PDB file of C-alpha atoms in Angstrom:
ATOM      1  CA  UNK L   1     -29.910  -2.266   9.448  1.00  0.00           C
ATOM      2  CA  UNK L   2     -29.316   1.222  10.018  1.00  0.00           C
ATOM      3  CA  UNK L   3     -30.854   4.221   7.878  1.00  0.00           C
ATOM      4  CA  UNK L   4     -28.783   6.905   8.645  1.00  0.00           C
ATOM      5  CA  UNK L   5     -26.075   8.435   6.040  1.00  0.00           C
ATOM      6  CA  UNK L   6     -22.689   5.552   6.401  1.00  0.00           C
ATOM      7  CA  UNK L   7     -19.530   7.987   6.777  1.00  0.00           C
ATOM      8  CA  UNK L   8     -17.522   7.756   3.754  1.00  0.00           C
ATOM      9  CA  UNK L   9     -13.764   6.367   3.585  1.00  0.00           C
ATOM     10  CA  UNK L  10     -11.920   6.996   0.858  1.00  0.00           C
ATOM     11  CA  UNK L  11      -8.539   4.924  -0.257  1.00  0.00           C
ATOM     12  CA  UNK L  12      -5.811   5.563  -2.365  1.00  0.00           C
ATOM     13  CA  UNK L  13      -3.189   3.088  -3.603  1.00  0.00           C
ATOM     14  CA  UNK L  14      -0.042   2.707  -4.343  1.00  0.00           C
ATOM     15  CA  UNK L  15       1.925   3.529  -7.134  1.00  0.00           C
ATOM     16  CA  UNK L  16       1.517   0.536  -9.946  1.00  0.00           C
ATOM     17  CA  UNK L  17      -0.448  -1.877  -7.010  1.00  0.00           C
ATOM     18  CA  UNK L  18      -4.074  -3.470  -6.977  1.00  0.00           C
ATOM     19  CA  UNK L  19      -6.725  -1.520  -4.582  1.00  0.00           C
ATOM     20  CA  UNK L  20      -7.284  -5.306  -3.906  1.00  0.00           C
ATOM     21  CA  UNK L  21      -4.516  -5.515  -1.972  1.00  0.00           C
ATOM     22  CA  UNK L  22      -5.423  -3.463   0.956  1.00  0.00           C
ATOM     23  CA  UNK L  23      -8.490  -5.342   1.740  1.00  0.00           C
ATOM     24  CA  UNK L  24      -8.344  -6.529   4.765  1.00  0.00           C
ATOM     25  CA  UNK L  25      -7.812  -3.242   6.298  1.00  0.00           C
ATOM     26  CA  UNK L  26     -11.127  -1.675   4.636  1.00  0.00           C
ATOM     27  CA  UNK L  27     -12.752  -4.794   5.650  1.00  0.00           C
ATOM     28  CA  UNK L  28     -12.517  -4.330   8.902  1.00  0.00           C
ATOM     29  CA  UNK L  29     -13.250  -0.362   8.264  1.00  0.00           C
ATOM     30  CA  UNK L  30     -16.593  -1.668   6.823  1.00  0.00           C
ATOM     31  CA  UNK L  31     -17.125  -3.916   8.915  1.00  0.00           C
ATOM     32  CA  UNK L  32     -17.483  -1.068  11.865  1.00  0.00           C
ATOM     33  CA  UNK L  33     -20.277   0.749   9.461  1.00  0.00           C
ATOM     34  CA  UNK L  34     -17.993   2.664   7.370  1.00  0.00           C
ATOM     35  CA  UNK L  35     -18.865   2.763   3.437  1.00  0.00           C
ATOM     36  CA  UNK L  36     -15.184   2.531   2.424  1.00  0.00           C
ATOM     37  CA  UNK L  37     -14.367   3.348  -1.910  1.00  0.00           C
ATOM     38  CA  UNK L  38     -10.823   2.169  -3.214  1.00  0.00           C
ATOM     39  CA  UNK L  39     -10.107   3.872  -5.851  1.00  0.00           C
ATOM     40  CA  UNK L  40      -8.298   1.766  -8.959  1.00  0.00           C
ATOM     41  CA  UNK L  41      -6.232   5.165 -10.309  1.00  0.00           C
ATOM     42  CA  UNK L  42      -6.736   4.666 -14.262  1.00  0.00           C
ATOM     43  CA  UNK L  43      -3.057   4.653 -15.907  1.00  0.00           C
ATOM     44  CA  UNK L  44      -1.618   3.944 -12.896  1.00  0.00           C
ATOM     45  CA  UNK L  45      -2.688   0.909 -12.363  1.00  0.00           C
ATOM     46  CA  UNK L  46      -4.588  -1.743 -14.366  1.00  0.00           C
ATOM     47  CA  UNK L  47      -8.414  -0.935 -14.801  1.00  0.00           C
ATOM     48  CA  UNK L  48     -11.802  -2.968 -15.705  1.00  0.00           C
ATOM     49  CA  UNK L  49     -14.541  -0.978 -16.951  1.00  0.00           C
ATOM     50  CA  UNK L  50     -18.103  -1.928 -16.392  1.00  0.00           C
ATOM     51  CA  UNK L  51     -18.762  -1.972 -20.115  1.00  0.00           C
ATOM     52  CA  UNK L  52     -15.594  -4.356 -21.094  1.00  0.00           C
ATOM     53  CA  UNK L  53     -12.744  -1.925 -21.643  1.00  0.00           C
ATOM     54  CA  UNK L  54      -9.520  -2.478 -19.857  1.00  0.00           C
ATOM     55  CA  UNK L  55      -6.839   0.541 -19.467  1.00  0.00           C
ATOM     56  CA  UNK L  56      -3.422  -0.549 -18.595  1.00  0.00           C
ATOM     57  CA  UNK L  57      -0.771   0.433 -16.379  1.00  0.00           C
ATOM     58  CA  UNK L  58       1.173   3.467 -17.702  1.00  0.00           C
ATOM     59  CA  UNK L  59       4.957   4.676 -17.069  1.00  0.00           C
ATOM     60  CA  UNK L  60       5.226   7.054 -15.887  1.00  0.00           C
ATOM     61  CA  UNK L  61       8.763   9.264 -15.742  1.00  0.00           C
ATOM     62  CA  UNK L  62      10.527  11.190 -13.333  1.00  0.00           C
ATOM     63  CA  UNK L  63       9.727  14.179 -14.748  1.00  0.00           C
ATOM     64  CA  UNK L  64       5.686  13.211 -14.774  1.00  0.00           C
ATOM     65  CA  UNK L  65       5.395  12.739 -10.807  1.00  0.00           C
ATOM     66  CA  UNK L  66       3.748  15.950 -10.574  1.00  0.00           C
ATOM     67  CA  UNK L  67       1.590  15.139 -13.068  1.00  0.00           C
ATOM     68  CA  UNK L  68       0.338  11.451 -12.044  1.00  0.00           C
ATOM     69  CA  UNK L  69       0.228  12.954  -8.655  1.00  0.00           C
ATOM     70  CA  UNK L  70      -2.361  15.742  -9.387  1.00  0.00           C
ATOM     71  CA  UNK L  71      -4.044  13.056 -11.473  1.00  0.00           C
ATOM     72  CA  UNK L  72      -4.755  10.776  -9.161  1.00  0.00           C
ATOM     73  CA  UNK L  73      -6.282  13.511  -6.519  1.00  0.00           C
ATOM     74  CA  UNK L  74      -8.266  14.409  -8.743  1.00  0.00           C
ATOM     75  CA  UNK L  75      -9.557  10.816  -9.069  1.00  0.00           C
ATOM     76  CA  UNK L  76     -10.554  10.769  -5.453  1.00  0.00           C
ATOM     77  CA  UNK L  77     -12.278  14.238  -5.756  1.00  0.00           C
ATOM     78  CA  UNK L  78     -14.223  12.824  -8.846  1.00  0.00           C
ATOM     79  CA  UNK L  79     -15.247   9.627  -6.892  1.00  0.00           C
ATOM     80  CA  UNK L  80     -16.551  11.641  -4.411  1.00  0.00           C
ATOM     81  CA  UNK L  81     -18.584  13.952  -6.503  1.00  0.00           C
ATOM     82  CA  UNK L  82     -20.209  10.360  -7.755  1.00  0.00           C
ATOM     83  CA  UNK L  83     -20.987   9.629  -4.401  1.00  0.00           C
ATOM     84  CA  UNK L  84     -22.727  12.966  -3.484  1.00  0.00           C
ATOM     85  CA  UNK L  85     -24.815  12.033  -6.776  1.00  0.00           C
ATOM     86  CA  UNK L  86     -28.094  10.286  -5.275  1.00  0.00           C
ATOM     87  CA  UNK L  87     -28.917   8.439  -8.360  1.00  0.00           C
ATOM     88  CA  UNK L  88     -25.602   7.045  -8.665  1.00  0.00           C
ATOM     89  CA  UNK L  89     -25.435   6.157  -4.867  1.00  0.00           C
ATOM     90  CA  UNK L  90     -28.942   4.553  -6.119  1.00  0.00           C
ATOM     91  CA  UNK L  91     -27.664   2.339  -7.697  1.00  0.00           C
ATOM     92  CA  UNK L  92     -24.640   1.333  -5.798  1.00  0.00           C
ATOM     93  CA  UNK L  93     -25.325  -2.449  -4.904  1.00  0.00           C
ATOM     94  CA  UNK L  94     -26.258  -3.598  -1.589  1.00  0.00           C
ATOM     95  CA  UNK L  95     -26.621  -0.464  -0.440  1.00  0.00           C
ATOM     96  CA  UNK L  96     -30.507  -0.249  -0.503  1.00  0.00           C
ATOM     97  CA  UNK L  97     -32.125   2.870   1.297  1.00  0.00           C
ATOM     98  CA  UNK L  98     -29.114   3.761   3.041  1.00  0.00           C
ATOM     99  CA  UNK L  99     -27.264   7.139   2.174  1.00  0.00           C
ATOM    100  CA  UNK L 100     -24.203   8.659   2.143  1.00  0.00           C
ATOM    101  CA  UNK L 101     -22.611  11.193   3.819  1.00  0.00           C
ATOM    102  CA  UNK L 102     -20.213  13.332   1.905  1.00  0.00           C
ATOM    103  CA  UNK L 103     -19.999  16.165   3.335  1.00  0.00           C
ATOM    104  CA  UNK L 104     -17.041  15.268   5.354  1.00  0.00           C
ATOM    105  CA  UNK L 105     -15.123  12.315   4.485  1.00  0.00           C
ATOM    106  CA  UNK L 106     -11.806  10.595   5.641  1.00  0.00           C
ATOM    107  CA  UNK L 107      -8.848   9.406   3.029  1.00  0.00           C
ATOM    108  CA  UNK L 108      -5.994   7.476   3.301  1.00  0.00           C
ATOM    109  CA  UNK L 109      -3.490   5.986   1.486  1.00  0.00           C
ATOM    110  CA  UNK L 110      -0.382   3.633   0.919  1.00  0.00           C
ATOM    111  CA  UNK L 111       2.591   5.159  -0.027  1.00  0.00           C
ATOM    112  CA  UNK L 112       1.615   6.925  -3.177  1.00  0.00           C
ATOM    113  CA  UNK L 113      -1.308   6.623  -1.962  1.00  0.00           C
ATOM    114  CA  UNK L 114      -0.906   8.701   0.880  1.00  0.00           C
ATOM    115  CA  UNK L 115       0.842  11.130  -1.133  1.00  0.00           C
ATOM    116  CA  UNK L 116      -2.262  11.633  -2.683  1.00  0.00           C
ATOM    117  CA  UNK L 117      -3.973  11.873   0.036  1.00  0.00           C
ATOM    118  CA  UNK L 118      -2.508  15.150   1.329  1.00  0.00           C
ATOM    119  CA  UNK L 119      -3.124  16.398  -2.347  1.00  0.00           C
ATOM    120  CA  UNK L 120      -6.673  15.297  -2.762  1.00  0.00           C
ATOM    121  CA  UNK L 121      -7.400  17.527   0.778  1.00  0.00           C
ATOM    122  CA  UNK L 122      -5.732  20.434  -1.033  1.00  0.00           C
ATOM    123  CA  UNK L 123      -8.269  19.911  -3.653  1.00  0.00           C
ATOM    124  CA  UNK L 124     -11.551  19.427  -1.652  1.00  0.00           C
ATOM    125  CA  UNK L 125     -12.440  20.491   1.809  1.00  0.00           C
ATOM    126  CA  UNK L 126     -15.050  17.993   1.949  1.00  0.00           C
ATOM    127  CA  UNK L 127     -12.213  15.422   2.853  1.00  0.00           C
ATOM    128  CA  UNK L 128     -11.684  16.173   6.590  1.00  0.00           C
ATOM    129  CA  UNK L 129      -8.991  13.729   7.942  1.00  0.00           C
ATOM    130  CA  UNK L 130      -6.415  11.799   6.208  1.00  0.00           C
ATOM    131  CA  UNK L 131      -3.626   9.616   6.585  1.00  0.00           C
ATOM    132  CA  UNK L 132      -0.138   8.850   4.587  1.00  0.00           C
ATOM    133  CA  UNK L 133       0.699   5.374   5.399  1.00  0.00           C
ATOM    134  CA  UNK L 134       4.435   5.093   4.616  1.00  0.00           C
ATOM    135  CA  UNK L 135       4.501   7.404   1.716  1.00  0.00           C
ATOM    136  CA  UNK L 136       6.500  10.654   1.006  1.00  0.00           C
ATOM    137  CA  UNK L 137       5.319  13.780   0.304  1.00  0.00           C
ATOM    138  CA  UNK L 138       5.964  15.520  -3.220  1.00  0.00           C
ATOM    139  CA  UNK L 139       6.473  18.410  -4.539  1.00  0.00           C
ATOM    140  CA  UNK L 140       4.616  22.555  -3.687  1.00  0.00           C
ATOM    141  CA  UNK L 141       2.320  20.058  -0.858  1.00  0.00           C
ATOM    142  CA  UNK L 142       5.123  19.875   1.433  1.00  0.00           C
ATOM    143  CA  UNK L 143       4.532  23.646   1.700  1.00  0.00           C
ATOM    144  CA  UNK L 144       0.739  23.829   1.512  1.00  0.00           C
ATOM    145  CA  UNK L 145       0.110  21.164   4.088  1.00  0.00           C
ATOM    146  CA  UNK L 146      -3.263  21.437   5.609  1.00  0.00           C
ATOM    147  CA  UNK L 147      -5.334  22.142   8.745  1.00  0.00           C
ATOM    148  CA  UNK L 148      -7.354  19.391   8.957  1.00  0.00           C
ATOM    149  CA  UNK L 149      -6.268  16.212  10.970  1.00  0.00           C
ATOM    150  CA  UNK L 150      -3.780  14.063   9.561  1.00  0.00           C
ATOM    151  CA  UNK L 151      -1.764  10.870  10.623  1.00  0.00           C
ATOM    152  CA  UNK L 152       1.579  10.010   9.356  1.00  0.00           C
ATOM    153  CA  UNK L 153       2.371   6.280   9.781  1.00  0.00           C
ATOM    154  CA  UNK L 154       5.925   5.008   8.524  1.00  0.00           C
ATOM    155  CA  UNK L 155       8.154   2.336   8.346  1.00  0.00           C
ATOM    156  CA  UNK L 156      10.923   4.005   7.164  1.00  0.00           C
ATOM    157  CA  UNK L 157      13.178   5.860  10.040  1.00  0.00           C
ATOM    158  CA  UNK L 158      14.337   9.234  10.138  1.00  0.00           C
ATOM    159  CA  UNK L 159      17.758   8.118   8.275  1.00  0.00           C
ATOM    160  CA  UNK L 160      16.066   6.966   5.640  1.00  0.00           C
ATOM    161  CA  UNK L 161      16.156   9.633   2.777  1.00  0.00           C
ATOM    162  CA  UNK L 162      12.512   9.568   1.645  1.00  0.00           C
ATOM    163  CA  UNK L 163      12.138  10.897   5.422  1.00  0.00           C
ATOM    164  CA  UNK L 164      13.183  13.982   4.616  1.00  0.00           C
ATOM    165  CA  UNK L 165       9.791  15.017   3.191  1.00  0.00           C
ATOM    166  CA  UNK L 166       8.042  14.026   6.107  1.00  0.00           C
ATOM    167  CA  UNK L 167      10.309  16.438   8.277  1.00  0.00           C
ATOM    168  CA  UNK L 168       9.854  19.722   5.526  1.00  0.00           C
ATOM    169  CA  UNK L 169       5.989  18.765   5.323  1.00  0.00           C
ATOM    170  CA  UNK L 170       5.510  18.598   9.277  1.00  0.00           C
ATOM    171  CA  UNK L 171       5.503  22.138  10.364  1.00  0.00           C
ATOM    172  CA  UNK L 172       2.621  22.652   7.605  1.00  0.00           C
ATOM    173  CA  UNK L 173       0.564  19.957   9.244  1.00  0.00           C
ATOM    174  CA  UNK L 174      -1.398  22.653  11.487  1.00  0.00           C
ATOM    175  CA  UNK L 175      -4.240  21.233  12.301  1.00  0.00           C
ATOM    176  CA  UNK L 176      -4.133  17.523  15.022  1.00  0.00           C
ATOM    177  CA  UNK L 177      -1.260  15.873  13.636  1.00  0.00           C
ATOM    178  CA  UNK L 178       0.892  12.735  14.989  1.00  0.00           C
ATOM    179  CA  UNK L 179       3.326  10.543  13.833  1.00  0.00           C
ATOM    180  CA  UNK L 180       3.180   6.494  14.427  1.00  0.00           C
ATOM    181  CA  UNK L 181       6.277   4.657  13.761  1.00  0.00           C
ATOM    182  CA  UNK L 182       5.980   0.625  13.410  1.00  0.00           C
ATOM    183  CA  UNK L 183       9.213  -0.285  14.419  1.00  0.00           C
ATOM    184  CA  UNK L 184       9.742  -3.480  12.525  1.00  0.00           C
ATOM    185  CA  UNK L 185       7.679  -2.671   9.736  1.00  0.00           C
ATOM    186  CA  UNK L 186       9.160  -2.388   5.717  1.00  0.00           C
ATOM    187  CA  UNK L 187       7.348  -0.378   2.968  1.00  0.00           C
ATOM    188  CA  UNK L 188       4.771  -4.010   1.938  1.00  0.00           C
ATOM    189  CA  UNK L 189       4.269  -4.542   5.970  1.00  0.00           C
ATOM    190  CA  UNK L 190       0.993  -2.534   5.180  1.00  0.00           C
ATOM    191  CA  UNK L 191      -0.966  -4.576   2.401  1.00  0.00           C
ATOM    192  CA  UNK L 192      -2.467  -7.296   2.553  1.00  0.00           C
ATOM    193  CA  UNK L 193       0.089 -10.041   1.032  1.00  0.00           C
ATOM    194  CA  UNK L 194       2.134 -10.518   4.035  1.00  0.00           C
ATOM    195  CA  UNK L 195      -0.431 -11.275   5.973  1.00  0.00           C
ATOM    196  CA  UNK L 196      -2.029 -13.994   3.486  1.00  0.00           C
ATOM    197  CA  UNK L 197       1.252 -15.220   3.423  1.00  0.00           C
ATOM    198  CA  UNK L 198       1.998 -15.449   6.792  1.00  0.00           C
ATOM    199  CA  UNK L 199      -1.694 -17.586   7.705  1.00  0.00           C
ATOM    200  CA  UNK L 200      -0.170 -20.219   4.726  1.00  0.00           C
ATOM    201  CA  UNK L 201       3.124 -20.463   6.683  1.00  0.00           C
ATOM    202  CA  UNK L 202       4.685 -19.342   3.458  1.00  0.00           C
ATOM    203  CA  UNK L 203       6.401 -15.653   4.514  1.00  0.00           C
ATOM    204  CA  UNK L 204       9.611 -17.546   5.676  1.00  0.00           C
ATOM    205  CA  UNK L 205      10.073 -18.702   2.253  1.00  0.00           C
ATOM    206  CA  UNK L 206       9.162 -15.738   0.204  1.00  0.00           C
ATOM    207  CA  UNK L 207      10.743 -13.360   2.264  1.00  0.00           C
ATOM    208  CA  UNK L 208      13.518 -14.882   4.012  1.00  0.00           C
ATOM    209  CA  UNK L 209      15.746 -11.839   4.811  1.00  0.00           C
ATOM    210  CA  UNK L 210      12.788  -9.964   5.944  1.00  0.00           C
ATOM    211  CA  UNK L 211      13.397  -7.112   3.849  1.00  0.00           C
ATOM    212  CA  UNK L 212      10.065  -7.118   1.540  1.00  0.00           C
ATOM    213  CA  UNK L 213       7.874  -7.357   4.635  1.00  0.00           C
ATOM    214  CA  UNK L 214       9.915  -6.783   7.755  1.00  0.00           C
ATOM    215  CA  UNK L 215      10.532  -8.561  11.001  1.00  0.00           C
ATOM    216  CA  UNK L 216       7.280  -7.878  12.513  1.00  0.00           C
ATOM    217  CA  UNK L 217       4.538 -10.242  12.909  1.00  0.00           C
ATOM    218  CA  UNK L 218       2.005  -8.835  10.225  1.00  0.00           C
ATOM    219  CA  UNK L 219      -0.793  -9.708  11.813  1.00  0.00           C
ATOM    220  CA  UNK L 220       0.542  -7.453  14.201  1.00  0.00           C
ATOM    221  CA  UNK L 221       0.812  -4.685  11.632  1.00  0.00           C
ATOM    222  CA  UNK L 222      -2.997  -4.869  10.987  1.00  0.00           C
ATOM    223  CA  UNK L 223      -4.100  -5.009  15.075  1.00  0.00           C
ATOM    224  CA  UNK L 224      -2.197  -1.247  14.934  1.00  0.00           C
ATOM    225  CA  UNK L 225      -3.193   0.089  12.053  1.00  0.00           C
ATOM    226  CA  UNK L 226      -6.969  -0.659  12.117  1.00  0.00           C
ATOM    227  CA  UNK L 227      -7.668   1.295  15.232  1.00  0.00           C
ATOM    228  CA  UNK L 228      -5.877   3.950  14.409  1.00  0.00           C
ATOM    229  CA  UNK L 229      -7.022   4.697  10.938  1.00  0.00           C
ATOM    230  CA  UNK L 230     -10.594   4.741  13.346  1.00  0.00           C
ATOM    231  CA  UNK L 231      -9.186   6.916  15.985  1.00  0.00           C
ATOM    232  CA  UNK L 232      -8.661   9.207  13.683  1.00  0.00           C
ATOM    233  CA  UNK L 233     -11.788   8.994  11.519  1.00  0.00           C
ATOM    234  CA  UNK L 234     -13.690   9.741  15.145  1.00  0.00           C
ATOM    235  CA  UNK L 235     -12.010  13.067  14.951  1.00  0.00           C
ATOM    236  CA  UNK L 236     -13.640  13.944  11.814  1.00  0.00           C
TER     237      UNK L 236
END
């Protein structure tokens, strides 16, 4: 087993979802030797403390976004100040004598998620790469941006109105930037239900119009997005 510091990925849900439903995709992360954290956003989605407590969902209004948004960045920035902490990487299980580096670390997201994303690498230069996964942008980000690598991956086309953000928040995106449109894909294409459903032969059933998780094969959806999300972490 290797010694050496395990680069650091950092995920972000979506809004009112499980981090447990994006597993397969930071399975396979880890499984290439990167530590991966998904963060459960507290009052944004249902949390279990260590000592017992549970915090529930929260809802959140319109007039909030900005809020919850700036929130949940700063969730990812606090994870990652745990991480830098040696005696809490200590005693991080199954991680043994292996550290951490967090120095420079990669984020992504799912919708929300990557939404935060964008705002979390406003907040801390340590995160060096990132990636929206079908999420808009919100808010003063779309004119802050960032010039550190970043990969935009949608489902939604450019007639969709949630595009729109995408467009304004481009031109700020000056550092390696690219777009990667899965043409087929809807906005629950990206976790992990569709494809549990489709190895039970059940996704006909529960989704027979394909408008929950698209017309695309989703194990399809995960052969694309895996090696990107590591094409761009090697830029980092």
């Amino acid at each position: 087993m290797a010694t050496g510091p395990l680069p650091v990925i950092s995920f972000s849900l979506g809004g009112g979802t499980f981090r447990e439903s994006h597993t397969i995709a930071l399975g396979n992360l880890a499984s290439e030797g990167y530590f991966c954290v998904s963060i459960g956003h507290t009052y944004d989605t249902d949390v279990d403390f260590p000592d017992g407590e549970v915090v529930y969902r929260m809802m959140w209004t319109d007039d909030e976004e900005d809020i919850m948004l700036r929130v949940r960045a700063q969730d990812a920035v606090f994870a990652l100040q745990l991480l830098a902490d040696a005696a809490f990487a200590g005693r991080i299980p199954g991680l043994g004598p292996q550290s951490l580096q967090t120095s420079r670390v990669g984020m992504f997201g799912h919708s929300m998620g990557g939404t935060t994303t964008l705002e979390a690498m406003q907040l801390d230069t340590r995160i060096v790469g990132g990636v929206n996964i079908d999420g808009n942008f919100e808010g003063p980000q779309m004119t802050i941006g960032t010039d550190r690598p970043f990969l935009v991956v949608t489902a939604m086309d450019d007639q969709d109105p949630g595009y729109m953000s995408i467009e304004k928040t481009w031109l700020r995106l000056t550092g390696w930037k690219t777009e990667l449109h899965i043409a087929g894909a809807a906005y629950m294409s990206f976790c992990d239900d569709a494809t549990c459903y489709q190895m039970l032969n059940a996704i006909d059933a529960i989704d027979p119009n394909k408008k929950r998780f698209g017309t695309i094969d989703p194990l399809r959806v995960m052969d694309i997005q895996s090696p990107c999300l590591k094409a761009l972490l090697i830029l980092y």
